Short mmCIF file of C-alpha atoms in Angstrom, two decimals:
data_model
loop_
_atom_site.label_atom_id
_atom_site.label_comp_id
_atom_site.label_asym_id
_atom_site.label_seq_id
_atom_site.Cartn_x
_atom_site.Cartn_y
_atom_site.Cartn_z
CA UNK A 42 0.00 0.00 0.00
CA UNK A 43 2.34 2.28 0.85
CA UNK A 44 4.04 2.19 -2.40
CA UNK A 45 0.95 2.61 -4.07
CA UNK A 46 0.73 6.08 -2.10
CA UNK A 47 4.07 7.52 -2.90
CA UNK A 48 3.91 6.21 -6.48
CA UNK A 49 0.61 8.86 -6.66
CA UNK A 50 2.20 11.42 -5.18
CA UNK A 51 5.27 11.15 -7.11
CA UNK A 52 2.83 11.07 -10.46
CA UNK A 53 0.80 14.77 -9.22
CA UNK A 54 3.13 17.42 -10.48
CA UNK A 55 2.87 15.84 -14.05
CA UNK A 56 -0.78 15.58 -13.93
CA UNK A 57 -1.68 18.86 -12.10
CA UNK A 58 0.98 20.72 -15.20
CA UNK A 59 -0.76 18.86 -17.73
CA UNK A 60 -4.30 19.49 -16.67
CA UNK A 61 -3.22 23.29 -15.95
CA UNK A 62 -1.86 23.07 -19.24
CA UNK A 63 -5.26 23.20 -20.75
CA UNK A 64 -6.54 25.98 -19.64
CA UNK A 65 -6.08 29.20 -21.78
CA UNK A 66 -3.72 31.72 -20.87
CA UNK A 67 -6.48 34.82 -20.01
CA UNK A 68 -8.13 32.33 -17.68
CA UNK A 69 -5.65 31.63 -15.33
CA UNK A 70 -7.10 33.88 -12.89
CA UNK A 71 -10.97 34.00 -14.63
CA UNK A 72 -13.53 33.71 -11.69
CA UNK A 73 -16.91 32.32 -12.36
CA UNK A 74 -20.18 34.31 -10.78
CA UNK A 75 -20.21 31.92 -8.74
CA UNK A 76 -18.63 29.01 -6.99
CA UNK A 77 -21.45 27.30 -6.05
CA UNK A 78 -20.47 23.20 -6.27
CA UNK A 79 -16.52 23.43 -6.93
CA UNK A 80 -14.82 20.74 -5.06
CA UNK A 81 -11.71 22.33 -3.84
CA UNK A 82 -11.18 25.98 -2.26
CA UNK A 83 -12.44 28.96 -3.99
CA UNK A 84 -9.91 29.50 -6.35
CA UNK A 85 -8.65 30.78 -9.72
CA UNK A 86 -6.87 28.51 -11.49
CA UNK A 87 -3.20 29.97 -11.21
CA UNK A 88 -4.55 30.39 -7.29
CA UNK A 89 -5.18 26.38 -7.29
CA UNK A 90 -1.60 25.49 -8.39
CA UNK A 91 -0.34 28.57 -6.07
CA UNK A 92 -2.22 26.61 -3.25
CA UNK A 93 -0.96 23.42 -3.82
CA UNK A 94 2.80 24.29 -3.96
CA UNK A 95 2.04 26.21 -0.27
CA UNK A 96 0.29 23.82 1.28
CA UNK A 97 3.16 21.38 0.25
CA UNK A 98 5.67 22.91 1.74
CA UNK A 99 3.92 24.72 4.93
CA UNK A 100 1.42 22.86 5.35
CA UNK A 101 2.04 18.49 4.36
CA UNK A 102 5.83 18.45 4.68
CA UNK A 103 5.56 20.56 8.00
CA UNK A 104 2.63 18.49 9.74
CA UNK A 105 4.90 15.08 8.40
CA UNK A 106 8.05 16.43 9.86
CA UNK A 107 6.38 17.01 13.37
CA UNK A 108 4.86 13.88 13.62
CA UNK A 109 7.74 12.09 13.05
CA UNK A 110 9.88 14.19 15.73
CA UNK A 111 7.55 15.03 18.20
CA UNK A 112 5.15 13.34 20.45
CA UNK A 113 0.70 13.60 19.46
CA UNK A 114 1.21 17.66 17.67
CA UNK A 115 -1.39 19.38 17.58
CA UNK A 116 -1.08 20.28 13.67
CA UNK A 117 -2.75 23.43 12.82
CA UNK A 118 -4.63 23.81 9.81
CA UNK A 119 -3.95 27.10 7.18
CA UNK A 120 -6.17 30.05 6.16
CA UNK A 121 -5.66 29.37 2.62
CA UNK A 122 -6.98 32.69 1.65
CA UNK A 123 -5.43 34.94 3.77
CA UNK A 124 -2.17 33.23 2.45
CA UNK A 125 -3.38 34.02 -1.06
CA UNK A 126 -3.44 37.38 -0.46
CA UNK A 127 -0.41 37.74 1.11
CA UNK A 128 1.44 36.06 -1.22
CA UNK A 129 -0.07 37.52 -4.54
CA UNK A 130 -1.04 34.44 -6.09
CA UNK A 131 -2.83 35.87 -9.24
CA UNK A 132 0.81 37.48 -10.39
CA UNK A 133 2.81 34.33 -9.74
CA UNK A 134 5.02 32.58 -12.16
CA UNK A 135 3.51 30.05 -13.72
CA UNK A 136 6.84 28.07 -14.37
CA UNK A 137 8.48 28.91 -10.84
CA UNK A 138 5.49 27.72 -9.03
CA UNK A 139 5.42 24.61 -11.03
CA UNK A 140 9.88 23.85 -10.36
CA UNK A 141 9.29 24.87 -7.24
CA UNK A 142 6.44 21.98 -6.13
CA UNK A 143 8.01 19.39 -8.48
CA UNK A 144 10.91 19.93 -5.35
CA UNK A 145 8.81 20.24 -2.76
CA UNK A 146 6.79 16.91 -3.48
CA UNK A 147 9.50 15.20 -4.54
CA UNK A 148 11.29 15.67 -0.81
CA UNK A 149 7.81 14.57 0.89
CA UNK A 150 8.00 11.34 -1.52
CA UNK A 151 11.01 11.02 -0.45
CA UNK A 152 10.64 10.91 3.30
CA UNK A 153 7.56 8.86 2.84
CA UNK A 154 9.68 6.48 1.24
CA UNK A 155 12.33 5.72 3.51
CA UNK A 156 9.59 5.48 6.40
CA UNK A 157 9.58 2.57 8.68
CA UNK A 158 6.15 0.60 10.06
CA UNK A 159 6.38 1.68 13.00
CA UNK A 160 6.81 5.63 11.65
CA UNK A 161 3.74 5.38 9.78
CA UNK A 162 1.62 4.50 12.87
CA UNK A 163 3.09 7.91 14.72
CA UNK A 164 0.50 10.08 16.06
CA UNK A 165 -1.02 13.48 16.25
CA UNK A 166 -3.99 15.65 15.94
CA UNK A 167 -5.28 17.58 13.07
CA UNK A 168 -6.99 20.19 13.54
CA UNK A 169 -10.66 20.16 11.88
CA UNK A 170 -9.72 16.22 11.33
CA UNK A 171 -9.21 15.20 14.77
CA UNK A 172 -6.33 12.22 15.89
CA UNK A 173 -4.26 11.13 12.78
CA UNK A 174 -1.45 8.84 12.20
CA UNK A 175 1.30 9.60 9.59
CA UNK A 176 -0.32 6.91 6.97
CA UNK A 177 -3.87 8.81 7.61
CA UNK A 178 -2.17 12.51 6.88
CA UNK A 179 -0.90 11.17 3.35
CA UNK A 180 -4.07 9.90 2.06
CA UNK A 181 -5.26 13.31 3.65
CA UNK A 182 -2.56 14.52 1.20
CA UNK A 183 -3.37 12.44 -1.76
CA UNK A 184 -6.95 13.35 -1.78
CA UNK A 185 -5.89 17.25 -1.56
CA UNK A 186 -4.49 16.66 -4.82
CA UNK A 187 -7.36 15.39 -6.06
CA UNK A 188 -9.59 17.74 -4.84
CA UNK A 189 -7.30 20.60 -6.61
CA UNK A 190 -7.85 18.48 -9.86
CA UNK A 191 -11.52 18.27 -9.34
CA UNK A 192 -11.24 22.10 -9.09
CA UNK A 193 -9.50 23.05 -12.08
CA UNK A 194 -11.98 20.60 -14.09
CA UNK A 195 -14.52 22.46 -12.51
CA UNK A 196 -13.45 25.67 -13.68
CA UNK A 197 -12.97 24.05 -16.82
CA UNK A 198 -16.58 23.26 -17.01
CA UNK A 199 -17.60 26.69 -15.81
CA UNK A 200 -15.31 28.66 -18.42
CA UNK A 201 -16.82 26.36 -21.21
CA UNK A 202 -20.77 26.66 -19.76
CA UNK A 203 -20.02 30.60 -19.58
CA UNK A 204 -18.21 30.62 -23.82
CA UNK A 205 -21.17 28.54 -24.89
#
């Protein structure tokens, strides 16, 4: 199983670039009217891929490393949004965001890797999840990312609905 996990994690960057891929250039930051019914956060699509690269980094790999060094953490969750703002996520790179969680994910693969049994039974506590173990906070992890893909199909769907 848990090579199953890493082996989808490892495979993410490729398919999050290649969906992103497909989505024209004036939409990466197109909002709908609405956001009624998307399946990730409310965001544009350069915000989704923005999101994903910062929750990676402080957010996954952070919550990983503490359970593995310290005993039950309390690991806090992130205001997405206010980190969207402060970070200026409509302006970013598209090609620096996109090096820049290849790394990122490729490091948490890589410590997820070399894990023993008895690591992936370490506990904690999530907020807004309650207790977790470290094998429970990757498939959090793994359905994150598909929750961000659901998204940008979702906008997808919405930019088509609002050209037809």
């Amino acid at each position: 199983m848990h090579e199953f996990v890493v082996s989808a994690l490892r495979r993410f960057p490729s398919e999050l670039a290649a969906l992103y891929a497909t989505i024209p250039g004036a939409h990466a930051a197109w909002a709908p009217p609405s956001w009624e019914g998307i399946p990730s956060e409310r965001f544009t699509a350069i915000e989704q891929i923005c999101h994903v690269r910062d929750i990676e980094i402080d957010g996954y790999q952070l919550r990983l490393r503490r359970l593995l060094e310290e005993d039950n953490p309390l690991l806090v969750s992130i205001d997405s949004e206010r980190v969207a703002r402060e970070r200026g996520y409509p302006d970013a790179p598209v090609k620096q965001i996109f090096e820049a969680f290849r790394e990122a994910r490729e490091r948490t693969a890589q410590t997820i890797a070399g894990l023993t049994e008895s690591q992936w039974q370490r506990r904690g506590v999530f907020e807004g999840y309650g207790p977790v173990t470290v094998t429970g906070l990757v498939h959090y992890l793994c359905s994150h990312d598909q929750q961000h893909l659901a998204g940008l199909h979702w906008l997808l769907g919405k930019m088509a609905s609002e050209a037809a």
